[in-house]
Coordinates of C-alpha atoms in Angstrom, one line a residue:
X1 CA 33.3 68.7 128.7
X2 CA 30.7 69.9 131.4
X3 CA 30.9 73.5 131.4
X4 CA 30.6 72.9 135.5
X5 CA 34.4 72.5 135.5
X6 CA 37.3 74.0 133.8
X7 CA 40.5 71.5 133.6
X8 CA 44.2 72.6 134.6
X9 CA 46.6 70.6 133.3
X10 CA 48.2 66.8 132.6
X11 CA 50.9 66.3 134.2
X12 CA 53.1 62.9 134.2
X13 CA 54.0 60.9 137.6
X14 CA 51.2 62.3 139.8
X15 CA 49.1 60.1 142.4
X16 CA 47.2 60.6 144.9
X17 CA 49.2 61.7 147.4
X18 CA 50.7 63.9 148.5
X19 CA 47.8 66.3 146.3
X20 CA 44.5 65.3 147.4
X21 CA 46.0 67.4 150.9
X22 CA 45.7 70.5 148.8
X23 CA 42.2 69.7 147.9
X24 CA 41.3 69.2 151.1
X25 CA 42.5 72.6 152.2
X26 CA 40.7 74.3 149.1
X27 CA 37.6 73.2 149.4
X28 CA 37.7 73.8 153.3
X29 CA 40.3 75.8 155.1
X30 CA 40.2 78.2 151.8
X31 CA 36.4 78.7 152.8
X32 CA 37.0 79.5 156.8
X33 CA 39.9 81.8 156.4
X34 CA 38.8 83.7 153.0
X35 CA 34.9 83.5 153.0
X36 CA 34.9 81.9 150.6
X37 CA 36.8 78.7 148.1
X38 CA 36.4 76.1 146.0
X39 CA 32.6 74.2 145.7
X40 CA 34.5 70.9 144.3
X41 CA 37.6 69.8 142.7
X42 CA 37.6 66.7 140.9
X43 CA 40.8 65.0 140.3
X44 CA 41.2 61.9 137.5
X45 CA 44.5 59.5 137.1
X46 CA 45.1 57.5 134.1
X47 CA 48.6 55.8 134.3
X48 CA 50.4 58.0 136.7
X49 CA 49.1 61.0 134.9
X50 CA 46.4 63.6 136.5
X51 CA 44.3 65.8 135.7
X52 CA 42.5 68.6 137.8
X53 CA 38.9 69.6 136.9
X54 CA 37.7 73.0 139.4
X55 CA 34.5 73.7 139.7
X56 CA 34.5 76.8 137.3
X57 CA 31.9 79.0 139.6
X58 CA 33.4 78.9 142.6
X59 CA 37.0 79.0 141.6
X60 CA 36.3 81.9 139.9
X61 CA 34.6 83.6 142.7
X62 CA 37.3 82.8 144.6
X63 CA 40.2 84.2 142.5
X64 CA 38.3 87.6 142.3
X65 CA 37.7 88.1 145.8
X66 CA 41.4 87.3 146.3
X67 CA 42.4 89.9 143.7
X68 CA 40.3 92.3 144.8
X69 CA 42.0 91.9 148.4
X70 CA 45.1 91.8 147.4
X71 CA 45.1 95.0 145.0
X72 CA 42.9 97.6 147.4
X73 CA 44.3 96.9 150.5
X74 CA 47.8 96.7 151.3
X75 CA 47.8 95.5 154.5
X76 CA 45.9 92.0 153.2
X77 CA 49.0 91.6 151.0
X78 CA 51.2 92.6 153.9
X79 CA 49.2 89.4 155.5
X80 CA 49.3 87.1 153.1
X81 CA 53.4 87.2 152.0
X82 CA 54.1 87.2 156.1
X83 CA 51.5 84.4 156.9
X84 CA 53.2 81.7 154.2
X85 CA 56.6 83.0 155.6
X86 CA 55.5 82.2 158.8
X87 CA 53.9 79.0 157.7
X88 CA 56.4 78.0 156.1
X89 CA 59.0 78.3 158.5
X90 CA 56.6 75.6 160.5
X91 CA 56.3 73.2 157.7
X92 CA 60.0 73.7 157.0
X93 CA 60.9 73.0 161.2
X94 CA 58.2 69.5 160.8
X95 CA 60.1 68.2 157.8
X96 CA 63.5 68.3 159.1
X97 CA 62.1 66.4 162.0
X98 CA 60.7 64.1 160.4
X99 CA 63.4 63.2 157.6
X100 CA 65.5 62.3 160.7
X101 CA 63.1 60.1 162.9
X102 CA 63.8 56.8 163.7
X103 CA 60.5 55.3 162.0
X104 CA 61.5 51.9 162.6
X105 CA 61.1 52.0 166.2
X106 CA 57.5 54.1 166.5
X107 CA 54.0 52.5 166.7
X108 CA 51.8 52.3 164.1
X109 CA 49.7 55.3 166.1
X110 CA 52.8 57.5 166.3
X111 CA 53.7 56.9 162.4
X112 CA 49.7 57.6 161.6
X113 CA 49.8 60.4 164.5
X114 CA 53.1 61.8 162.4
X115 CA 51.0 61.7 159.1
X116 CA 47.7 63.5 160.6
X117 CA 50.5 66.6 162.1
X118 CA 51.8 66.5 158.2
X119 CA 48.2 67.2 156.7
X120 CA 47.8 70.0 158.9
X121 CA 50.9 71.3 158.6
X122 CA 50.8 71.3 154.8
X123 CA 46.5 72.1 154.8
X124 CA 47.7 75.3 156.7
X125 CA 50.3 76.7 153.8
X126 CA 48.1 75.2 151.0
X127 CA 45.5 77.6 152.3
X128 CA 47.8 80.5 152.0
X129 CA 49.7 79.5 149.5
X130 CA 46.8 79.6 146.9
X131 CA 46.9 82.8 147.3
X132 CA 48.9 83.4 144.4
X133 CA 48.1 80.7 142.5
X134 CA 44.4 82.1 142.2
X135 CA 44.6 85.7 141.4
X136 CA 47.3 84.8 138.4
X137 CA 47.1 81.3 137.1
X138 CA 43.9 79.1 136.7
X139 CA 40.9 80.2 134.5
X140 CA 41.5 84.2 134.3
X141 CA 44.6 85.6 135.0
X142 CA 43.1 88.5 136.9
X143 CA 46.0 90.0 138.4
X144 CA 48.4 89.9 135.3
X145 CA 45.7 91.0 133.0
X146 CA 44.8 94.1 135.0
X147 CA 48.5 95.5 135.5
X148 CA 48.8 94.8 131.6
X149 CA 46.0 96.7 130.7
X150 CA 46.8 99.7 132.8
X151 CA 50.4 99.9 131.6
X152 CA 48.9 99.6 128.5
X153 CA 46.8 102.3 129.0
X154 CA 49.7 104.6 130.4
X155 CA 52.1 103.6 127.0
X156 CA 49.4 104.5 124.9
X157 CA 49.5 108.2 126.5
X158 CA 52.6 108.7 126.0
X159 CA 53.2 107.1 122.6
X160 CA 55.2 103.9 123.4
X161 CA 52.4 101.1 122.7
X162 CA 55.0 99.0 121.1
X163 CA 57.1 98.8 124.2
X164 CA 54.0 96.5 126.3
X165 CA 55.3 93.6 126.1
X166 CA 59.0 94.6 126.8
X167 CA 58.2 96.5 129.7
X168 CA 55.6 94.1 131.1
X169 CA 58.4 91.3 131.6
X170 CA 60.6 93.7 133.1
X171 CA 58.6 95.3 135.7
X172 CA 57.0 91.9 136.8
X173 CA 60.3 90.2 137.4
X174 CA 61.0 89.3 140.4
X175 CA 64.0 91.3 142.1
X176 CA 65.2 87.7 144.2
X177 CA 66.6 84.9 142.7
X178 CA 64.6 81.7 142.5
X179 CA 65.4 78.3 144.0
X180 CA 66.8 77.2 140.6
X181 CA 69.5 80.2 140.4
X182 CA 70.1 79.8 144.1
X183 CA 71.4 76.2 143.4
X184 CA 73.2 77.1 140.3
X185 CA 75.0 80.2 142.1
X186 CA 75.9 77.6 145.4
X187 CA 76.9 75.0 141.9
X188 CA 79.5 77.5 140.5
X189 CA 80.8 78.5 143.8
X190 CA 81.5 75.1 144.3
X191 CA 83.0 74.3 140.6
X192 CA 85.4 77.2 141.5
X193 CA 86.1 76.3 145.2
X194 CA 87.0 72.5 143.8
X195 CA 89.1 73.9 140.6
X196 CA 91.1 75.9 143.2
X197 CA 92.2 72.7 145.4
X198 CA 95.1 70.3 144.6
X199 CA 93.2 67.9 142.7
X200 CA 90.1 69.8 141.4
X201 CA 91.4 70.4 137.9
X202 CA 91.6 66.9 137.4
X203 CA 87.9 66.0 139.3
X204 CA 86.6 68.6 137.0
X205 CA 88.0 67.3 134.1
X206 CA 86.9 63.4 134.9
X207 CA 83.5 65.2 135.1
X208 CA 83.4 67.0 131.9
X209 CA 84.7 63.8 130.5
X210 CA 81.8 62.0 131.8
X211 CA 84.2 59.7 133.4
X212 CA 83.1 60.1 137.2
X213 CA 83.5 56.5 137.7
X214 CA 87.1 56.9 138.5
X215 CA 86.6 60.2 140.7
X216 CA 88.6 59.2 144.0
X217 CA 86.4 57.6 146.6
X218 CA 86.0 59.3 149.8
X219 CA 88.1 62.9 150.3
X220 CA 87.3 66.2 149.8
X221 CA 86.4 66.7 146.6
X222 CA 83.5 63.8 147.1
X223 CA 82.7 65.0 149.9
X224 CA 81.6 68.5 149.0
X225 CA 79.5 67.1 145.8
X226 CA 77.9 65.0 148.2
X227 CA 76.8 68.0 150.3
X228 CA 75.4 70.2 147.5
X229 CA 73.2 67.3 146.6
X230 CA 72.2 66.9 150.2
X231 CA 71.5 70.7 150.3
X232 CA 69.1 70.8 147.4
X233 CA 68.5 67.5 147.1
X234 CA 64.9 68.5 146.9
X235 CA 65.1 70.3 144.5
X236 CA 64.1 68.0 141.6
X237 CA 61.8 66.1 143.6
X238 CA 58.6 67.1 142.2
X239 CA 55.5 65.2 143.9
X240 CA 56.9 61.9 143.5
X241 CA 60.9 62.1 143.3
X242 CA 63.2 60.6 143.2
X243 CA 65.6 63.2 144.7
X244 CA 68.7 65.0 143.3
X245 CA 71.4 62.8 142.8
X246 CA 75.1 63.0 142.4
X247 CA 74.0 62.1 138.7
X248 CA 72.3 64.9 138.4
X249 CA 74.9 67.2 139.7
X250 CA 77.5 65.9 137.9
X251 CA 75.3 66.9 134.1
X252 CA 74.7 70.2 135.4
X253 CA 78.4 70.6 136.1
X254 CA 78.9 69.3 132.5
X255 CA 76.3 72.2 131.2
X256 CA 78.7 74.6 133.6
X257 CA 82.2 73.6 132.2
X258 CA 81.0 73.7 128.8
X259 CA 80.0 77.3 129.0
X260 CA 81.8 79.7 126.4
X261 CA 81.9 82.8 129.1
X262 CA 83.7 80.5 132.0
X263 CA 82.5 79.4 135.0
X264 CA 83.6 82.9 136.7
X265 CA 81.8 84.9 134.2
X266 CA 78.7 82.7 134.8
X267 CA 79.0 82.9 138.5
X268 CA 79.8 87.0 138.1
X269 CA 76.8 87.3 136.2
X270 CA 74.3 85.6 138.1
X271 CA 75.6 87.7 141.0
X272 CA 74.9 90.8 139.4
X273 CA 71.6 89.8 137.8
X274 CA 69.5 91.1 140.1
X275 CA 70.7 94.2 141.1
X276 CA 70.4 95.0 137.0
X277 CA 66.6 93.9 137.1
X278 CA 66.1 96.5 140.2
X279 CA 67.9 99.3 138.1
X280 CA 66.1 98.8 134.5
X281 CA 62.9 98.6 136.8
X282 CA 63.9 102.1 138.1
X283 CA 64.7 103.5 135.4
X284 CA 61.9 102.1 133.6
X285 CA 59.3 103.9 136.2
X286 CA 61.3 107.0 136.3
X287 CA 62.1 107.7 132.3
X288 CA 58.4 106.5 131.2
X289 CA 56.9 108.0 134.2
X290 CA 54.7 105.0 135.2
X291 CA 51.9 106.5 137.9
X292 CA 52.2 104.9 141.2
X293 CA 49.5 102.7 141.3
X294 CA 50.8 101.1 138.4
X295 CA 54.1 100.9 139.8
X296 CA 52.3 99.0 142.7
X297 CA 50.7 96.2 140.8
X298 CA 54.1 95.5 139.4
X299 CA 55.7 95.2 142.9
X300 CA 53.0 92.4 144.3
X301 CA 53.5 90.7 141.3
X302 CA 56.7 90.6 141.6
X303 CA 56.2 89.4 145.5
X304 CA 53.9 87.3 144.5
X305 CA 56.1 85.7 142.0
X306 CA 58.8 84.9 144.0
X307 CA 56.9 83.5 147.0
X308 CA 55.3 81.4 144.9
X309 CA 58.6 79.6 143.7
X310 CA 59.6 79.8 147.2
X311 CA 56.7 78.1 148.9
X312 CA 56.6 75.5 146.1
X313 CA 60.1 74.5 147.9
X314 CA 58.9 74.5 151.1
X315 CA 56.0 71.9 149.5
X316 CA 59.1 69.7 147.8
X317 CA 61.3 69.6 150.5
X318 CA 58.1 68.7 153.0
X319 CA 57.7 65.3 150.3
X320 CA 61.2 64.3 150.3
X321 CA 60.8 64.3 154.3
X322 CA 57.8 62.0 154.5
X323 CA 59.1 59.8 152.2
X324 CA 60.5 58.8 155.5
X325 CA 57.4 58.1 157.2
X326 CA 55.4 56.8 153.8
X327 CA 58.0 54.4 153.3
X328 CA 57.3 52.8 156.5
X329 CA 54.0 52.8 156.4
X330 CA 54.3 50.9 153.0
X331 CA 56.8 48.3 155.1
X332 CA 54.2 47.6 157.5
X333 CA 51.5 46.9 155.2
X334 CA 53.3 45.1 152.2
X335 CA 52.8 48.0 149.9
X336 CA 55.7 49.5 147.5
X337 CA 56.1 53.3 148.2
X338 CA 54.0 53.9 145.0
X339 CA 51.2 51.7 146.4
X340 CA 51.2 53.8 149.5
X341 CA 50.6 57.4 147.4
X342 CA 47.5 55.8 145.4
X343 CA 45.8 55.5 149.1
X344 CA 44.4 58.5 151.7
X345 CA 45.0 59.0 155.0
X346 CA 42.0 57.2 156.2
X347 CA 42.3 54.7 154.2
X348 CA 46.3 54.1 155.5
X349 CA 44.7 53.7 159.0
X350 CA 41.9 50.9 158.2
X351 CA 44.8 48.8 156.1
X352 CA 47.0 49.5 159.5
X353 CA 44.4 47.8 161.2
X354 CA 44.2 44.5 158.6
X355 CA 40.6 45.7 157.9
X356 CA 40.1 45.4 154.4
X357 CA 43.6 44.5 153.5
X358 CA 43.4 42.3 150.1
X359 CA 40.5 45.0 149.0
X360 CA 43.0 47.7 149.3
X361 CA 46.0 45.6 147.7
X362 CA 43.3 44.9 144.7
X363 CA 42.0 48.8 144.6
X364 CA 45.6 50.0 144.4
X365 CA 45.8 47.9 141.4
X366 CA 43.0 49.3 139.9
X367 CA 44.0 53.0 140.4
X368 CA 47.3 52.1 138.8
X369 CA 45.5 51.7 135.9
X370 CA 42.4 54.6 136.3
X371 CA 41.3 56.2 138.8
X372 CA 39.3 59.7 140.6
X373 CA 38.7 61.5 143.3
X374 CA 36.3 63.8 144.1
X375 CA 36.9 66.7 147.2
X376 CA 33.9 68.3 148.8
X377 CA 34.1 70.2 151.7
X378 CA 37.2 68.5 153.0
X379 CA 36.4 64.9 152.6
X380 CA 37.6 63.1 149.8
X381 CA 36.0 60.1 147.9
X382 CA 38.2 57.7 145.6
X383 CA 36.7 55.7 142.7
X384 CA 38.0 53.2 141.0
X385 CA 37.2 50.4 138.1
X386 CA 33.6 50.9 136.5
X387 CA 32.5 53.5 139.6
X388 CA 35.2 55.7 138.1
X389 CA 34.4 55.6 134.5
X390 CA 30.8 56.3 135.8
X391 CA 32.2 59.6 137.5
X392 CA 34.2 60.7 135.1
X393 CA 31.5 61.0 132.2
X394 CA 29.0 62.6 135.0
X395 CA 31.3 65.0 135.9
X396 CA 33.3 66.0 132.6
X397 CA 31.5 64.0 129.7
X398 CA 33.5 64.0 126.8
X399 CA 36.8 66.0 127.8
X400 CA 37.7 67.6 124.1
X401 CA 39.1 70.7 125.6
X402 CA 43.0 69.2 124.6
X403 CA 41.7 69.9 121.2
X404 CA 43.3 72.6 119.1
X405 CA 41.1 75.3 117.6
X406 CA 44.1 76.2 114.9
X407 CA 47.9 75.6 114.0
X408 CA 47.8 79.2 115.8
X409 CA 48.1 79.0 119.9
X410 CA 47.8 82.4 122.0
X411 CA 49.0 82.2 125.5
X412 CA 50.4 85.1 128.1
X413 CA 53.9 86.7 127.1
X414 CA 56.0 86.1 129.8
X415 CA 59.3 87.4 128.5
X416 CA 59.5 88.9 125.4
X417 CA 61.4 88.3 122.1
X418 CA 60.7 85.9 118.9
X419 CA 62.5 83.0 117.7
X420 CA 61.5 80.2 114.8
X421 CA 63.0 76.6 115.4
X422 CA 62.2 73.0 115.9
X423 CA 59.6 71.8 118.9
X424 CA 60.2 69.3 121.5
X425 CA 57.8 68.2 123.9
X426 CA 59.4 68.0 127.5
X427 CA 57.3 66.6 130.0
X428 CA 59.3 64.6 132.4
X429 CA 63.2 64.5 133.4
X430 CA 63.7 62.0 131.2
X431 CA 63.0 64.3 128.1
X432 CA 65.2 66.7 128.6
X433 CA 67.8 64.4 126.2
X434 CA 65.5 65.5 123.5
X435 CA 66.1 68.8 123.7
X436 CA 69.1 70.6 121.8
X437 CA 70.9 74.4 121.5
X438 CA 68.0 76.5 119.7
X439 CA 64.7 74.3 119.7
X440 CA 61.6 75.3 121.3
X441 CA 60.8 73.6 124.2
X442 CA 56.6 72.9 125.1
X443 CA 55.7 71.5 128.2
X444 CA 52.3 71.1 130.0
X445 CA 53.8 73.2 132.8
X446 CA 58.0 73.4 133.9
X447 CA 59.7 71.9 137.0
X448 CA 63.0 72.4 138.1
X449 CA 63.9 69.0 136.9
X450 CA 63.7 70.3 133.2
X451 CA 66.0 73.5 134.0
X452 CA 68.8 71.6 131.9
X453 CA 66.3 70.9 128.4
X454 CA 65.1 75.2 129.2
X455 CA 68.8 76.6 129.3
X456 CA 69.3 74.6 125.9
X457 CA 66.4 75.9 124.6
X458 CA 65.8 78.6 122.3
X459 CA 62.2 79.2 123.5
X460 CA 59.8 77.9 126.0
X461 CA 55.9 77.0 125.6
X462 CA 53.3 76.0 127.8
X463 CA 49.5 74.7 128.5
X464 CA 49.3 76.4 131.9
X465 CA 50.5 79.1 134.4
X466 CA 50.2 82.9 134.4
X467 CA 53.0 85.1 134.5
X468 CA 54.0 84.2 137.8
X469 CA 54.4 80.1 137.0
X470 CA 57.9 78.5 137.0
X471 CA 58.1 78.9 133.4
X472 CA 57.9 82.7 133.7
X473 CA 59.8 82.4 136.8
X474 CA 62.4 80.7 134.6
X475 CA 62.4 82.5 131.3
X476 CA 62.9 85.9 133.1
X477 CA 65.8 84.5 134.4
X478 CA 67.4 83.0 131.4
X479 CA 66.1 85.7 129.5
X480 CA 64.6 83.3 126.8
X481 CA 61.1 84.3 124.7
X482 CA 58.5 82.4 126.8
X483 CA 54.5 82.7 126.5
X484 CA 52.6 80.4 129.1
X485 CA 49.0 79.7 129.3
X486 CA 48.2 78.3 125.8
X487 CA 46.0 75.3 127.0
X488 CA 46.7 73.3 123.7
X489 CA 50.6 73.4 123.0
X490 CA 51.6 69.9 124.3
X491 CA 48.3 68.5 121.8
X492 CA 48.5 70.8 118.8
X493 CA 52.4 70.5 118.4
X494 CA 54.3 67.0 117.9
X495 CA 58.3 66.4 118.1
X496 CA 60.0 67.9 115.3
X497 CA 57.2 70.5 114.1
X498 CA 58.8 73.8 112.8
X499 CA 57.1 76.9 115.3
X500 CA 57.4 80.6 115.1
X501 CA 57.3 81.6 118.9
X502 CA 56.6 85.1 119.1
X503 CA 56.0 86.2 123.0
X504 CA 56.3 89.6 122.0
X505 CA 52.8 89.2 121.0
X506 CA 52.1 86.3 123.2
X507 CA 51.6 83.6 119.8
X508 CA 52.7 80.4 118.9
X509 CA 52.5 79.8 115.4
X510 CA 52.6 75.8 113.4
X511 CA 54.7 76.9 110.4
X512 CA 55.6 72.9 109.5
X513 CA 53.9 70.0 110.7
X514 CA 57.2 67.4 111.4
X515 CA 55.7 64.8 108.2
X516 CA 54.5 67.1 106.2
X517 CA 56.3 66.8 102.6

């Protein structure tokens, strides 16, 4: 691969939009309001799957200057976690407006005027919002690295090398809970709200059962399922959806009522599980005396951390809500919804206009297939067909970066613990079936769609993210071995493959290939 560029990840059901917004905003917005951003970011689709390539220079540069920012002055951190608040309170306000419009009755100006408000909304939190993303989770992860090494440093003094690892996933855990265990917490309240009314025992049971079918229409009981789903009906959307449904609810319930501790005990402990991680943090920093400055870089990564999961909510919930607009865009011009998300803005407004309609309607075809874009200063290009094969070998070559160098992966621990079992690869909701109690579960990168396959599993494995990425997020939570960043994991290991995942030293080791003899 050009050494220009340095690739992310592949990830399954991407397009191109709702992402080629946050492209825009890096290799623009990032520039005005930091002094600096991304050069280029080239982005390639092959079958619903994409791929990001960064220009490797300026990403770099950018991450640096960020983390250099962010750890010497306080009052830029201070900054940055109240401007994405603030932003996202704006983007949040936009998206319940717009999930409730009546788009049937607008103009095609108002529907495109309602798209153009969306980009800018969203370009302004993007711009923020890679804040953390940047200093902890593309080429280097500066932030995470440097707090490592100086606990390191300060263990070594005092004779407890062997605790790193243990006491980096501590004090880097975030003391708020995540989206995920804010749903699961409002799930077990409502498992124990429905048990206590006159019929509940006998919903719950239908539901354990798997019988739901005969669950009383209308009532109650229906009625409050129907509003959790509503409430974090985002939740699983991803960049392309579809949203929670009472489906979905009804298997995590399942997971809940077959719990050995009880749905109390469950509900008890997630209550109480983060006033324990403020404590063992405590009494971490007071017993092993960790100097102040130290202390610090454990406290923005533990901001950090959680704003990240939290903005990334703000992002989902803003996609469900302009489904509502896409939608009728895709009505007016005789697209599917799918069709719509393989087109730009601009290009929306010259099919609204019939110019170049059955060139679009052919293009979209194409993209289906294979397609690229390429972001430079906040304008976008799309290629498709020979132009695209043409870009992609100028601008990555030969991509043999998914190549494994051994049956021996190293990644970033980010909880400890090791654990030996059989791998699944989990890339999409509709893996998570593969997955059962005590198997190792690799991914290119988690989503809150896979929670279910990550509380089964026994482990968890990925390509990307630092130690402030969902899987970490995740993992801290469950407290389940977890080591992210390995670049090769989804390539190296197959379905079936016996692994030795030991995140107390941050490897992932091939002890049987699944067909070997």
């Amino acid at each position: 691969m050009n050494n220009k560029y340095f690739k992310i990840a592949n990830r399954p059901n991407l397009y191109i939009y709702p992402w080629y917004i946050a492209e825009l905003a890096h290799t623009k917005d990032v520039w005005e309001t930091f002094g600096q951003g991304l050069t280029e970011s080239f982005f390639v689709i092959r079958k619903d799957v994409g791929t990001w390539y960064f220009d490797a220079a300026s990403s770099d540069k950018t991450a640096r200057l960020l983390f250099d920012k962010v750890v010497n002055d306080k009052n830029f951190f201070k900054q940055v976690i109240a401007t994405i608040y603030e932003l996202s309170a704006a983007l949040s306000e936009f998206s319940e407006k717009v999930s409730s419009l009546p788009v049937a009755n607008l103009s095609d100006k108002e529907l495109l005027d309602c798209y153009a408000e969306y980009i800018g909304k969203l370009k302004a939190l993007r711009t923020w919002g890679v804040v953390p993303v940047l200093i902890d989770g593309l080429k280097v992860n500066y932030l995470s690295d440097y707090a490592k090494a100086e606990l390191a440093k300060h263990l070594s003094g005092i004779g407890k090398s062997a605790d790193l690892n243990r006491d980096f996933s501590i004090l880097s855990s975030s003391e708020k809970p995540s989206d995920v265990q804010k749903e699961e917490r409002a799930r077990l309240e409502l498992i124990l709200k429905i048990e206590s009314l006159q019929a509940g025992k006998e919903a719950l049971r239908l539901i354990a059962a798997g019988q739901t079918d005969k669950l009383p229409a209308g009532g109650e009981i229906l009625s409050l399922l129907e509003e959790h789903t509503k409430q974090f009906s985002w939740l699983t959307y991803g960049y392309e959806g579809p949203a929670m449904s009472l489906d979905d609810l009804f298997e995590l319930i399942r997971d809940n009522l077959q719990a050995k501790e009880g749905v109390k005990t469950l509900r008890d402990k997630l209550l109480n599980q983060y006033d324990e991680v403020k404590r063992e943090k405590a009494r971490l920093i007071r017993e092993e005396k960790i100097p102040a400055a130290t202390a610090y870089l454990f406290e923005v990564m533990a901001e950090l951390m959680y704003i990240k999961d939290y903005r990334k909510g703000i992002y989902q919930r803003s996609y469900l809500a302009m489904d509502n607009v896409v939608m009728e865009l895709a009505k007016r011009l005789g697209l599917t919804l799918k069709e719509v998300k393989y087109l730009t803005y601009d290009e929306v407004e010259e099919v609204l206009s019939r110019r170049g309609f059955a060139d679009y309607k052919i293009a979209v075809q194409e993209r289906f297939k294979e397609c690229c874009y390429v972001v430079t200063k906040g304008k976008i290009k799309v290629f498709q067909g020979e132009e695209c094969r043409k870009m992609i070998a100028e601008k990555v070559g030969s991509d043999k970066s998914d190549k494994a160098p051994s049956k021996v992966l190293k990644g970033t621990t980010a909880y400890y613990g090791k654990v030996t079992g059989t791998a699944r690869i989990v890339l999409v909701k509709a893996d998570v079936s593969k997955i059962h109690d005590g198997e190792i579960l690799v991914s290119s990168a988690t989503n809150p769609d896979l929670i279910l396959a990550m509380k089964k599993a026994a482990g968890i494995v990925t390509d990307t993210g630092g130690i402030i990425s969902h899987a970490a997020i995740v993992s801290r939570e469950l407290k389940k071995p977890c080591v992210v960043g390995t670049q090769f994991a989804t390539k190296a290991i197959s379905d079936g493959d016996l692994v030795e995942l030991d995140a107390d030293k941050g490897i992932v080791t091939i002890l049987k290939k699944h067909d070997e003899k």
